[in-house]
Coordinates of C-alpha atoms and ligand atoms in Angstrom, one line a residue:
M1 CA 48.2 -113.8 57.7
A2 CA 45.0 -114.4 55.7
R3 CA 45.1 -112.5 52.5
A4 CA 41.8 -110.7 53.0
N5 CA 43.0 -109.3 56.4
E6 CA 46.0 -107.9 54.7
E7 CA 44.0 -106.3 51.9
V8 CA 41.5 -104.8 54.3
E9 CA 44.2 -103.5 56.6
A10 CA 45.9 -101.7 53.6
L11 CA 42.6 -100.2 52.4
L12 CA 41.6 -98.9 55.8
Q13 CA 45.1 -97.5 56.4
E14 CA 44.9 -95.8 53.0
Y15 CA 41.5 -94.3 53.9
A16 CA 42.9 -93.0 57.2
D17 CA 45.8 -91.4 55.3
L18 CA 43.4 -89.8 52.8
I19 CA 41.2 -88.4 55.5
A20 CA 44.3 -86.9 57.1
I21 CA 45.6 -85.5 53.8
T22 CA 42.3 -83.8 52.9
G23 CA 42.3 -82.1 56.3
G24 CA 39.5 -84.3 57.5
D25 CA 38.6 -85.1 61.1
A26 CA 41.8 -86.3 62.8
Y27 CA 39.8 -88.4 65.3
K28 CA 38.1 -90.2 62.4
A29 CA 41.5 -90.8 60.7
R30 CA 42.8 -92.3 63.9
A31 CA 39.7 -94.6 64.2
Y32 CA 40.4 -96.0 60.8
E33 CA 44.0 -96.5 61.5
K34 CA 43.2 -98.4 64.7
A35 CA 40.7 -100.5 62.9
A36 CA 43.3 -101.3 60.1
R37 CA 45.7 -102.6 62.7
A38 CA 43.1 -104.6 64.5
I39 CA 42.0 -106.3 61.3
G40 CA 45.6 -106.9 60.3
G41 CA 46.3 -108.5 63.6
H42 CA 43.0 -110.5 63.7
P43 CA 43.9 -114.2 63.9
G44 CA 40.9 -115.4 61.9
D45 CA 40.2 -114.8 58.2
V46 CA 38.0 -111.7 58.0
S47 CA 36.5 -112.7 54.7
T48 CA 34.5 -115.4 56.5
L49 CA 32.9 -112.9 59.0
D50 CA 29.5 -111.3 58.9
A51 CA 28.6 -107.9 60.4
K52 CA 28.4 -109.3 63.9
G53 CA 31.8 -111.1 63.6
L54 CA 33.4 -107.9 62.3
L55 CA 31.9 -105.8 65.2
D56 CA 33.5 -108.2 67.6
I57 CA 36.9 -107.2 66.5
P58 CA 38.2 -104.4 68.8
N59 CA 38.1 -100.9 67.3
V60 CA 35.8 -101.9 64.5
G61 CA 32.5 -99.9 64.6
R62 CA 29.4 -99.9 62.5
S63 CA 30.5 -97.7 59.6
I64 CA 33.9 -99.4 59.4
A65 CA 32.3 -102.8 59.4
D66 CA 30.0 -101.7 56.6
K67 CA 32.9 -100.6 54.5
V68 CA 34.7 -103.9 55.1
L69 CA 31.5 -105.8 54.1
E70 CA 31.2 -103.7 51.0
F71 CA 34.8 -104.5 50.1
L72 CA 34.4 -108.3 50.7
R73 CA 31.2 -108.3 48.6
T74 CA 32.2 -106.0 45.7
G75 CA 36.0 -105.7 45.8
H76 CA 35.9 -101.9 46.4
V77 CA 34.8 -99.3 48.9
T78 CA 32.8 -96.4 47.4
A79 CA 33.7 -93.8 50.0
L80 CA 37.4 -94.6 49.6
E81 CA 37.2 -94.3 45.8
E82 CA 35.5 -91.0 46.1
T83 CA 38.1 -89.7 48.5
R84 CA 40.8 -91.0 46.2
A85 CA 39.3 -89.1 43.2
D86 CA 39.6 -85.9 45.2
I87 CA 43.4 -86.1 45.4
P88 CA 45.9 -86.1 42.6
A89 CA 47.7 -89.5 42.2
G90 CA 51.0 -87.8 42.8
V91 CA 49.9 -86.5 46.2
R92 CA 48.8 -89.9 47.2
E93 CA 52.3 -91.1 46.2
L94 CA 53.8 -88.5 48.5
I95 CA 52.2 -90.1 51.6
T96 CA 53.8 -93.4 50.8
I97 CA 57.2 -91.8 51.4
P98 CA 58.4 -93.1 54.7
T99 CA 59.2 -90.3 57.2
L100 CA 56.7 -88.0 55.4
G101 CA 53.3 -88.0 57.1
P102 CA 49.9 -87.1 55.5
K103 CA 50.0 -83.7 57.2
K104 CA 53.3 -82.6 55.7
A105 CA 52.3 -84.1 52.3
M106 CA 49.2 -81.9 52.4
T107 CA 51.2 -78.8 53.3
L108 CA 53.6 -79.5 50.4
H109 CA 50.7 -79.8 48.0
E110 CA 48.8 -76.7 49.2
E111 CA 51.7 -74.4 49.7
L112 CA 54.0 -75.4 46.9
G113 CA 51.7 -77.2 44.5
V114 CA 53.9 -80.3 44.8
A115 CA 52.0 -83.2 43.3
S116 CA 54.6 -86.0 42.8
V117 CA 57.8 -87.4 44.3
E118 CA 59.7 -86.0 41.3
E119 CA 58.4 -82.5 42.0
L120 CA 59.2 -82.8 45.6
L121 CA 62.8 -83.6 44.8
D122 CA 63.0 -80.6 42.6
A123 CA 61.4 -78.4 45.3
I124 CA 64.0 -79.6 47.9
H125 CA 66.9 -79.0 45.5
E126 CA 65.6 -75.5 44.7
E127 CA 65.4 -75.0 48.5
R128 CA 61.7 -74.1 48.2
L129 CA 60.9 -76.0 51.4
R130 CA 63.1 -73.7 53.4
G131 CA 60.3 -71.1 53.9
L132 CA 57.6 -73.5 55.0
K133 CA 56.5 -73.7 58.6
G134 CA 57.5 -77.0 60.2
F135 CA 60.1 -77.9 57.6
G136 CA 63.6 -77.4 58.9
E137 CA 66.8 -78.7 57.3
K138 CA 66.5 -81.9 59.3
T139 CA 63.0 -82.5 57.7
E140 CA 64.6 -82.1 54.3
A141 CA 67.3 -84.6 55.1
N142 CA 64.6 -87.0 56.5
I143 CA 62.5 -86.7 53.4
L144 CA 65.5 -87.3 51.1
H145 CA 66.3 -90.3 53.1
G146 CA 62.7 -91.5 53.0
I147 CA 62.7 -91.2 49.2
A148 CA 65.9 -93.2 49.0
L149 CA 64.5 -95.9 51.2
M150 CA 61.3 -96.0 49.1
Q151 CA 63.2 -96.2 45.9
H152 CA 65.4 -98.9 47.3
A153 CA 62.3 -100.9 48.3
G154 CA 60.9 -100.2 44.9
G155 CA 64.2 -101.5 43.5
G156 CA 62.5 -104.8 44.3
R157 CA 63.5 -106.2 47.6
I158 CA 60.7 -107.1 50.0
L159 CA 60.4 -108.2 53.6
L160 CA 61.4 -111.7 54.5
S161 CA 57.9 -112.5 55.9
S162 CA 56.1 -111.3 52.7
A163 CA 58.3 -113.5 50.6
M164 CA 57.9 -116.4 53.0
D165 CA 54.1 -116.2 52.9
V166 CA 54.1 -116.5 49.1
A167 CA 56.7 -119.3 49.2
D168 CA 54.8 -121.3 51.7
L169 CA 51.7 -121.1 49.5
V170 CA 53.6 -122.1 46.3
V171 CA 55.4 -125.0 48.0
A172 CA 52.1 -126.3 49.4
A173 CA 50.4 -126.1 46.0
L174 CA 53.2 -127.7 44.1
S175 CA 53.7 -130.5 46.6
A176 CA 50.2 -131.6 45.9
V177 CA 50.8 -132.0 42.2
P178 CA 51.0 -135.7 41.3
G179 CA 54.6 -136.8 40.5
C180 CA 56.2 -134.4 43.0
E181 CA 59.2 -136.1 44.6
G182 CA 60.4 -133.0 46.5
C183 CA 59.6 -129.3 46.7
A184 CA 61.3 -126.5 48.7
Y185 CA 62.2 -122.9 48.5
A186 CA 65.9 -122.0 48.0
G187 CA 67.8 -118.7 47.4
S188 CA 68.0 -115.8 49.8
L189 CA 64.8 -116.9 51.5
R190 CA 66.3 -120.3 52.6
R191 CA 69.3 -118.3 53.8
M192 CA 66.8 -116.0 55.7
R193 CA 68.2 -112.8 54.4
E194 CA 66.4 -109.8 55.9
T195 CA 65.0 -108.7 52.5
I196 CA 64.4 -110.9 49.4
G197 CA 64.9 -110.0 45.8
D198 CA 62.9 -112.9 44.3
V199 CA 61.6 -116.2 45.5
D200 CA 63.3 -119.4 44.1
V201 CA 61.3 -122.6 44.3
L202 CA 62.6 -126.0 43.3
V203 CA 60.7 -129.2 42.5
A204 CA 62.1 -132.7 42.0
A205 CA 60.1 -134.6 39.4
E206 CA 60.5 -136.6 36.2
R207 CA 58.2 -134.5 34.1
S208 CA 58.1 -130.7 34.5
A209 CA 55.1 -129.6 32.5
P210 CA 52.4 -130.3 35.2
F211 CA 54.3 -128.2 37.7
M212 CA 54.8 -125.3 35.3
E213 CA 51.1 -125.4 34.5
A214 CA 50.0 -125.5 38.1
F215 CA 52.4 -122.7 38.9
T216 CA 51.2 -120.3 36.3
A217 CA 47.6 -121.1 37.3
L218 CA 48.0 -120.1 41.0
P219 CA 45.5 -117.5 42.1
H220 CA 48.1 -114.8 43.0
T221 CA 49.9 -115.0 39.7
A222 CA 49.4 -111.7 38.0
E223 CA 51.9 -112.1 35.1
V224 CA 53.9 -114.9 33.5
I225 CA 57.4 -113.5 32.8
A226 CA 58.9 -116.6 31.2
H227 CA 57.5 -120.0 30.6
G228 CA 60.0 -122.8 29.9
E229 CA 60.6 -126.4 30.5
K230 CA 63.3 -126.0 33.1
K231 CA 62.4 -122.7 34.5
T232 CA 59.2 -120.6 34.7
S233 CA 59.0 -117.1 36.3
I234 CA 55.9 -115.3 37.4
R235 CA 55.1 -112.0 39.1
T236 CA 52.5 -112.0 41.9
T237 CA 49.7 -109.5 42.3
K238 CA 52.0 -107.7 44.7
G239 CA 54.8 -107.5 42.3
L240 CA 57.1 -110.2 43.7
Q241 CA 58.9 -112.4 41.2
V242 CA 58.9 -116.2 41.8
D243 CA 61.1 -118.5 39.8
L244 CA 60.3 -122.2 39.6
R245 CA 62.8 -124.7 38.5
V246 CA 62.0 -128.4 38.0
L247 CA 65.0 -130.7 38.5
P248 CA 65.5 -134.4 37.8
P249 CA 65.0 -136.2 41.2
D250 CA 68.5 -137.6 41.2
S251 CA 70.1 -134.1 41.0
W252 CA 68.0 -132.7 43.9
G253 CA 70.9 -132.2 46.3
A254 CA 73.2 -130.5 43.8
G255 CA 70.3 -128.3 42.5
L256 CA 69.3 -127.3 46.1
L257 CA 72.9 -126.4 46.9
Y258 CA 73.3 -124.4 43.8
F259 CA 70.1 -122.4 43.9
T260 CA 70.3 -121.8 47.6
G261 CA 73.5 -119.8 47.1
S262 CA 74.8 -117.5 48.1
K263 CA 76.7 -116.9 44.9
A264 CA 79.8 -116.2 47.0
H265 CA 79.4 -119.5 48.9
N266 CA 78.9 -121.4 45.7
I267 CA 82.1 -120.0 44.3
R268 CA 84.1 -121.1 47.4
V269 CA 82.6 -124.6 47.2
R270 CA 83.4 -124.9 43.5
E271 CA 87.0 -123.9 44.3
I272 CA 87.3 -126.9 46.6
A273 CA 85.9 -129.1 43.9
V274 CA 88.3 -127.8 41.3
R275 CA 91.3 -128.5 43.7
Q276 CA 90.1 -132.1 43.9
K277 CA 89.9 -132.3 40.1
L278 CA 86.1 -132.3 40.3
K279 CA 83.4 -130.2 38.7
L280 CA 80.3 -129.0 40.6
S281 CA 77.2 -127.8 38.8
E282 CA 73.5 -127.7 39.6
Y283 CA 73.3 -131.2 38.2
G284 CA 75.9 -132.9 40.4
L285 CA 79.5 -133.4 41.3
F286 CA 81.5 -134.9 38.4
H287 CA 85.0 -136.1 37.6
A288 CA 86.4 -133.2 35.7
K289 CA 88.2 -135.4 33.2
S290 CA 85.8 -138.3 32.5
G291 CA 82.7 -136.3 33.2
K292 CA 81.4 -139.2 35.3
K293 CA 78.9 -138.3 38.0
I294 CA 79.9 -138.9 41.5
V295 CA 77.1 -137.6 43.8
S296 CA 74.0 -135.3 43.4
E297 CA 71.1 -136.7 45.4
T298 CA 71.4 -134.9 48.7
E299 CA 73.2 -131.8 49.8
E300 CA 74.9 -133.8 52.6
E301 CA 76.5 -136.2 50.0
V302 CA 77.8 -133.3 47.9
Y303 CA 79.4 -131.5 50.8
A304 CA 80.7 -134.8 52.3
R305 CA 82.5 -135.8 49.0
L306 CA 84.3 -132.4 49.2
G307 CA 85.3 -133.0 52.8
L308 CA 82.7 -130.7 54.4
P309 CA 80.0 -131.3 56.9
W310 CA 76.5 -130.1 55.8
I311 CA 76.4 -126.4 56.2
A312 CA 73.2 -124.7 57.4
P313 CA 71.7 -122.4 54.7
T314 CA 71.8 -119.4 57.1
L315 CA 75.6 -119.7 57.2
R316 CA 76.1 -119.8 53.5
E317 CA 77.3 -116.2 53.0
D318 CA 81.1 -116.7 52.6
R319 CA 81.7 -115.4 56.1
G320 CA 84.2 -118.2 57.0
E321 CA 81.8 -121.1 57.0
I322 CA 83.8 -123.1 54.5
A323 CA 87.1 -122.8 56.5
A324 CA 85.2 -123.6 59.7
G325 CA 83.6 -126.6 58.0
L326 CA 86.9 -127.9 56.8
R327 CA 88.2 -127.7 60.4
D328 CA 85.0 -129.3 61.6
E329 CA 84.4 -126.2 63.8
L330 CA 81.0 -125.1 62.6
P331 CA 78.8 -123.6 65.4
D332 CA 76.0 -125.7 66.8
L333 CA 73.4 -123.1 65.7
V334 CA 70.4 -122.1 67.9
E335 CA 67.1 -123.6 66.5
E336 CA 63.5 -122.5 66.8
S337 CA 62.9 -125.6 68.9
D338 CA 65.5 -124.4 71.4
I339 CA 63.5 -121.3 72.3
R340 CA 61.9 -121.8 75.6
G341 CA 60.0 -118.5 75.8
D342 CA 59.3 -115.1 74.4
L343 CA 60.6 -112.2 76.5
H344 CA 59.0 -109.1 74.8
T345 CA 55.3 -109.1 74.1
H346 CA 52.3 -106.8 74.5
T347 CA 48.6 -107.0 75.3
D348 CA 45.6 -104.8 74.8
L349 CA 46.4 -103.1 78.1
T350 CA 48.6 -100.9 75.8
D351 CA 48.8 -101.1 72.0
G352 CA 48.5 -104.9 71.6
L353 CA 45.4 -106.2 69.9
A354 CA 44.8 -109.3 72.0
S355 CA 43.9 -109.8 75.6
L356 CA 46.4 -111.1 78.2
E357 CA 44.5 -114.4 78.3
D358 CA 44.5 -114.8 74.5
M359 CA 48.2 -114.1 74.2
V360 CA 49.1 -116.5 77.0
T361 CA 46.9 -119.2 75.6
A362 CA 48.6 -118.8 72.2
A363 CA 52.1 -118.8 73.9
A364 CA 51.2 -122.0 75.8
A365 CA 50.1 -123.6 72.5
R366 CA 53.6 -123.0 71.2
G367 CA 55.0 -125.2 74.0
Y368 CA 56.9 -122.4 75.8
A369 CA 58.3 -123.1 79.2
Y370 CA 58.0 -119.4 80.1
Y371 CA 56.5 -116.2 78.7
A372 CA 57.0 -112.6 79.6
V373 CA 54.3 -109.9 79.3
T374 CA 56.0 -106.6 78.8
D375 CA 53.5 -103.8 78.1
H376 CA 54.5 -100.2 77.5
A377 CA 55.5 -97.9 80.4
P378 CA 54.0 -94.4 81.1
D379 CA 56.4 -92.2 79.2
L380 CA 54.9 -93.4 75.9
Y381 CA 52.0 -91.0 76.5
M382 CA 49.5 -92.3 74.1
Q383 CA 49.5 -95.7 75.9
R384 CA 48.2 -94.0 79.1
M385 CA 49.9 -96.4 81.4
T386 CA 49.6 -95.9 85.1
D387 CA 51.2 -97.6 88.2
A388 CA 47.8 -98.8 89.2
K389 CA 47.1 -100.4 85.8
M390 CA 50.4 -102.1 85.8
L391 CA 50.0 -103.5 89.3
A392 CA 46.5 -104.7 88.4
Q393 CA 47.9 -106.5 85.4
R394 CA 50.5 -108.1 87.6
E395 CA 47.7 -109.6 89.7
R396 CA 46.1 -111.0 86.6
V397 CA 49.4 -112.4 85.4
R398 CA 50.0 -114.1 88.8
A399 CA 46.6 -115.6 88.7
L400 CA 47.0 -116.9 85.2
D401 CA 50.4 -118.3 86.1
A402 CA 48.8 -120.5 88.7
K403 CA 46.5 -121.9 86.1
H404 CA 49.2 -123.0 83.7
R405 CA 51.0 -126.2 84.6
R406 CA 53.8 -126.2 82.1
M407 CA 54.4 -122.5 81.4
R408 CA 55.6 -119.9 83.9
L409 CA 54.5 -116.3 83.3
L410 CA 56.9 -113.4 83.9
H411 CA 55.5 -109.9 84.6
G412 CA 57.7 -107.4 82.8
T413 CA 57.5 -104.1 81.0
E414 CA 59.0 -102.3 78.0
L415 CA 60.5 -99.1 79.4
N416 CA 61.2 -96.0 77.3
I417 CA 64.8 -94.9 77.3
G418 CA 64.3 -91.1 77.7
P419 CA 66.4 -88.5 75.8
D420 CA 68.9 -88.4 78.7
G421 CA 68.9 -92.2 79.3
S422 CA 66.5 -92.1 82.2
L423 CA 63.6 -94.5 82.5
D424 CA 59.8 -94.3 83.2
W425 CA 59.8 -95.4 86.8
P426 CA 62.1 -95.1 89.9
D427 CA 64.2 -98.1 90.8
E428 CA 61.8 -99.1 93.7
F429 CA 59.0 -99.6 91.2
L430 CA 61.2 -101.4 88.6
A431 CA 62.3 -103.8 91.4
G432 CA 58.7 -105.2 91.3
F433 CA 59.0 -106.6 87.8
D434 CA 60.4 -110.0 86.8
L435 CA 62.0 -108.4 83.7
C436 CA 62.5 -105.0 82.2
V437 CA 63.1 -104.5 78.5
A438 CA 64.3 -100.9 77.7
S439 CA 64.0 -99.4 74.3
V440 CA 64.3 -96.1 72.4
H441 CA 60.9 -94.9 71.0
S442 CA 61.5 -91.2 70.5
H443 CA 64.1 -88.5 69.8
F444 CA 65.7 -90.6 67.1
N445 CA 67.6 -87.6 65.7
Q446 CA 69.8 -86.7 68.7
S447 CA 73.5 -86.4 68.2
R448 CA 75.7 -89.5 68.1
E449 CA 77.1 -88.7 71.5
E450 CA 73.7 -88.2 73.1
L451 CA 72.3 -91.4 71.6
T452 CA 75.3 -93.4 72.7
R453 CA 75.2 -92.0 76.2
R454 CA 71.5 -92.6 76.4
L455 CA 71.8 -96.3 75.5
V456 CA 74.8 -96.8 77.8
R457 CA 72.9 -95.3 80.7
A458 CA 70.0 -97.6 80.2
C459 CA 72.4 -100.6 80.3
E460 CA 73.8 -99.3 83.5
N461 CA 70.4 -99.4 85.3
P462 CA 70.5 -102.6 87.3
Y463 CA 66.9 -103.5 86.6
V464 CA 67.3 -103.4 82.8
G465 CA 67.8 -106.9 81.5
I466 CA 67.4 -106.5 77.8
I467 CA 67.8 -103.6 75.4
G468 CA 64.8 -103.8 73.0
H469 CA 65.2 -103.3 69.2
P470 CA 68.5 -101.6 69.7
T471 CA 68.9 -99.7 66.4
T472 CA 65.2 -98.9 66.1
R473 CA 65.3 -99.2 62.3
R474 CA 62.2 -100.2 60.4
I475 CA 63.3 -102.0 57.2
G476 CA 62.4 -99.8 54.2
K477 CA 60.8 -97.2 56.5
R478 CA 63.1 -95.8 59.1
P479 CA 66.9 -95.6 59.3
R480 CA 68.8 -96.9 62.3
I481 CA 69.7 -94.3 64.9
D482 CA 73.2 -93.0 64.7
A483 CA 74.9 -94.3 67.9
D484 CA 78.3 -95.7 68.6
F485 CA 77.1 -99.2 68.8
D486 CA 80.6 -100.6 69.7
A487 CA 80.4 -98.5 72.8
V488 CA 76.8 -99.8 73.5
F489 CA 77.8 -103.4 73.0
A490 CA 80.8 -103.0 75.3
A491 CA 78.4 -101.5 77.9
C492 CA 76.1 -104.5 77.5
A493 CA 78.9 -106.9 78.0
R494 CA 80.2 -105.0 81.1
T495 CA 76.8 -104.7 82.8
G496 CA 75.4 -108.2 81.8
T497 CA 72.6 -106.7 79.8
A498 CA 71.3 -108.7 76.9
L499 CA 70.7 -107.3 73.4
E500 CA 67.4 -108.1 71.7
V501 CA 67.2 -109.8 68.3
N502 CA 63.7 -108.4 67.6
A503 CA 62.0 -111.0 65.3
H504 CA 59.4 -108.7 63.8
P505 CA 60.2 -109.0 60.1
E506 CA 60.0 -105.2 59.7
R507 CA 62.6 -104.8 62.4
L508 CA 65.0 -107.8 62.6
D509 CA 66.9 -105.6 65.1
L510 CA 69.7 -106.3 65.8
G511 CA 70.4 -107.6 62.3
D512 CA 73.0 -110.2 61.5
E513 CA 76.0 -108.0 61.1
D514 CA 75.4 -106.1 64.3
I515 CA 74.9 -109.4 66.2
L516 CA 78.3 -110.6 64.9
R517 CA 80.0 -107.5 66.1
A518 CA 78.2 -107.5 69.5
K519 CA 79.1 -111.2 70.0
R520 CA 82.8 -110.3 69.7
H521 CA 82.2 -108.0 72.7
G522 CA 80.9 -111.0 74.7
V523 CA 77.2 -110.0 74.8
K524 CA 74.3 -112.3 75.3
F525 CA 71.1 -112.0 73.2
A526 CA 67.3 -112.5 73.6
V527 CA 65.4 -113.4 70.5
N528 CA 61.9 -111.9 71.0
T529 CA 58.9 -111.3 68.8
D530 CA 57.6 -108.0 70.3
A531 CA 54.2 -109.5 69.5
H532 CA 51.3 -107.1 69.5
S533 CA 48.8 -109.9 68.5
V534 CA 48.7 -113.7 68.6
T535 CA 49.5 -113.7 64.8
H536 CA 52.9 -112.2 65.7
L537 CA 54.1 -115.0 67.9
P538 CA 55.2 -117.2 65.0
Y539 CA 57.6 -114.4 63.9
M540 CA 60.0 -116.2 66.2
R541 CA 61.3 -118.1 63.1
Y542 CA 62.6 -114.9 61.5
G543 CA 64.5 -113.9 64.7
V544 CA 66.0 -117.3 65.0
G545 CA 67.0 -117.2 61.3
T546 CA 68.7 -113.9 61.9
A547 CA 70.5 -115.2 65.0
Q548 CA 71.7 -118.2 62.9
R549 CA 73.0 -115.9 60.2
A550 CA 75.2 -114.4 63.0
W551 CA 76.4 -117.9 64.1
L552 CA 74.7 -117.8 67.5
T553 CA 74.4 -120.9 69.6
K554 CA 72.0 -121.8 72.4
D555 CA 74.6 -120.5 74.9
D556 CA 74.4 -117.1 73.3
V557 CA 70.6 -116.8 73.6
I558 CA 69.2 -116.3 77.1
N559 CA 65.7 -117.4 76.2
T560 CA 66.9 -120.9 75.3
W561 CA 68.1 -121.3 78.9
P562 CA 66.2 -123.0 81.7
L563 CA 64.1 -120.6 83.8
Q564 CA 66.4 -120.7 86.8
K565 CA 69.5 -119.8 84.8
L566 CA 67.5 -117.0 83.0
R567 CA 66.3 -115.6 86.3
R568 CA 69.9 -115.6 87.6
F569 CA 70.9 -113.6 84.5
L570 CA 68.1 -111.1 85.0
R571 CA 68.6 -110.6 88.7
P572 CA 69.4 -107.0 89.4
R573 CA 73.1 -106.5 90.0
T574 CA 75.2 -103.7 91.2
R575 CA 76.5 -102.8 87.8
Ligands
DGT1 P1 67.9 -112.4 46.0 O1 66.9 -113.1 45.1 O2 68.5 -111.2 45.4 O3 67.3 -112.1 47.3 O4 69.1 -113.4 46.2 P2 69.4 -114.9 45.8 O5 70.6 -115.3 46.5 O6 68.1 -115.7 46.0 O7 69.8 -114.8 44.3 P3 69.1 -115.3 42.9 O8 67.6 -115.4 43.0 O9 69.6 -114.4 41.9 O10 69.7 -116.7 42.7 C1 69.4 -117.8 43.5 C2 70.6 -118.6 43.8 O11 71.1 -119.2 42.6 C3 71.8 -117.8 44.2 O12 71.8 -117.6 45.6 C4 73.0 -118.6 43.8 C5 72.5 -119.3 42.5 N1 73.0 -118.6 41.3 C6 72.2 -117.8 40.5 N2 73.0 -117.3 39.5 C7 74.2 -117.8 39.8 C8 75.5 -117.6 39.1 O13 75.6 -116.9 38.1 N3 76.6 -118.2 39.6 C9 76.5 -118.9 40.8 N4 77.6 -119.5 41.3 N5 75.3 -119.1 41.4 C10 74.2 -118.5 40.9
CA2 CA1 66.2 -115.2 44.9
CA3 CA1 65.9 -116.0 41.3
ZN4 ZN1 59.3 -101.1 71.4

């Protein structure tokens, strides 16, 4: 995403929160929130737009456009700064606690004088929230959990996509420096972990100085933490640490292997080296006794000399990949290029930001063979879906389908799994869709039994093909629901219902460990972006990375299959 879009999105969202916290017009707060999302999801760089261009973005009106222009011109928004000044910094901090909305933050401030996270913790422990209207014991537990999540995030780990954006920029900039013989990111990012501690970038070059200079001079560098010949570390304006290491070109393979990790994987690989009387370091593979170098130029060579095939970075977590490699039984992992279509996407008919036509055009540009439009169903009230709207969309989808030669369009919906496991529409209406995704969007705090029964009932509906974002977690923001997922996975296997691997970097749901467990039950998966704008379609890479971390192959992933086979899988059965 363009950096300006992201900054404007954050500013407008903050303004919306501040309006809410000061008891301002709720309608106005919502308008700013909508505009924030629209700009965040806008495919072009907003810093290149004039007033007219801004007004063309949905949900951006005159006064919002003026504020955006002011920000782009001056770097600040007067109205926002005035509102900020009205509110103690600690109270502003309160609204950043996930699970605590602006309204509750304001109550805490007004009723109890709470003006910081610290004071809020004290108030909870002194049971002072107990007397407040709207604050039950459950709310307390949620707030505590939210603070833990926030402090965990503050403990330094950031979303995979945020780290990837920075790494892509750094790699592009350093690759352009004369003398660069190789440049790549390594570490947890190359392994596609769901959160990233710091970004590790490697360069192969004879001389390191020009790269270290270029690195510290990058526009998003806020602070140089350490500046050395072999390694330089910076912190970006957003607080993310990036380490750059420059390696001699002939030790590229050994260095890439070492700095990709994981540490646990490296230890296993070194054990094999030691057994063969060899020594492995970031500089190469050596004879232990003579110290003579054997190989170091590529990862393949290093692995091969140890009797191993090349192991994909996403597998390098010491989850049995070494043993499988020694037996030559590594899985043939699913790749992004294997994905033939996206099966969970939205348009502006509900809460998506782009029109059906724009989403479909962007999907076709990705070379998909099929693409499903799955807007929200009526039980998510704020989306105001009706039967008539859905049927009218179907007509548009069918017409568009006829216009595309290479890509088939499926008309689907994302159903809401109600508190009792029921769905938005009766079976007769569901039968009209090519595909139904069913997801939990409310009542996250039911008992474990209720949540389990609810998900199992959804699987048992013959028209439900995929369970969307099954745990409903939002990384760093919302915990997973407490269901017996082994029971849910078993139900999916029994009913032939696929589980989603939601590729949105804030969800990655299911995550790798759940996928591994589900696969043991014999479940199939669908890797989907849940795109709400054209800029979300490329999130597919994060979903595929997560699937790889769980050892999935093409056979496991229904949206790598040819359309006919997919349709057979989705066909309603008597389950
Ligand atoms: P992160 O940054 O917490 O998300 O995780 P990583 O895996 O990127 O960890 P990081 O940045 O500390 O180190 C990058 C890689 O370098 C790590 O995956 C393995 C390697 N490495 C770093 N320190 C050591 C070490 O003391 N021993 C071994 N065997 N490998 C190390
Ligand atoms: Ca790292
Ligand atoms: Ca590091
Ligand atoms: Zn959803």
